[in-house]
């Protein structure tokens, strides 16, 4: 959206508002900021090297605007943010960091859905997904994206269930996460009205000549 916090904040908030006015739950990402990294988290674990003062004045500004706009969810990046960790503490990926997720929850007061980026990305290849998921729940994560491999999806589910049995996670933490997801669903996932019939077959609509013509018309109108 732009190169300044003000421009990104204004455009992002407008986009969020437009989406959610039409019943689409928006997601602000990648908390706490991924624009000023030199590596791609799809491949490796980047670091965001700035101190907390810089993060608050630049990277976090669009997220604050998103929260004021009522954004439904925030996605946390897989990257190291040493400037947000306690002094002397080892850096861990933001997606399982109590300090990074806690800042979003505690300092910014966000009580919507918080999710991770895809847990199968290269950024976490040196980490145990099971341990990252357990640490993520403890930090305040509600949802984990495990986008490709069924076995890894089950690994994360089993890890969280096992941590609950062992007492590493509490039922209160799980209930809080479930409650946030349920509130989001209640807000945005309204049932179809009576008589609405089956939903349209998207495969029969997307990519058709009529669809492409409509896209061209929309783009031309905006240029």
CSV table of C-alpha atoms in Angstrom, one decimal, residues 32-33 48-61 81 83-84:
chain,number,residue,atom,x,y,z
A,32,UNK,CA,4.8,-7.6,14.0
A,33,UNK,CA,6.1,-6.7,10.5
A,48,UNK,CA,13.6,-8.3,12.2
A,49,UNK,CA,16.5,-6.5,13.7
A,50,UNK,CA,15.0,-3.3,15.1
A,51,UNK,CA,14.5,-2.2,18.7
A,52,UNK,CA,11.1,-1.8,20.2
A,53,UNK,CA,11.0,2.0,19.7
A,54,UNK,CA,11.5,1.6,16.0
A,55,UNK,CA,9.0,-1.3,15.8
A,56,UNK,CA,6.4,0.8,17.6
A,57,UNK,CA,6.9,3.8,15.3
A,58,UNK,CA,7.0,2.0,12.0
A,59,UNK,CA,6.2,-1.7,11.8
A,60,UNK,CA,3.4,-1.7,14.4
A,61,UNK,CA,1.5,1.4,13.2
A,81,UNK,CA,12.3,-10.3,16.7
A,83,UNK,CA,14.0,-6.4,20.2
A,84,UNK,CA,10.7,-7.7,21.7
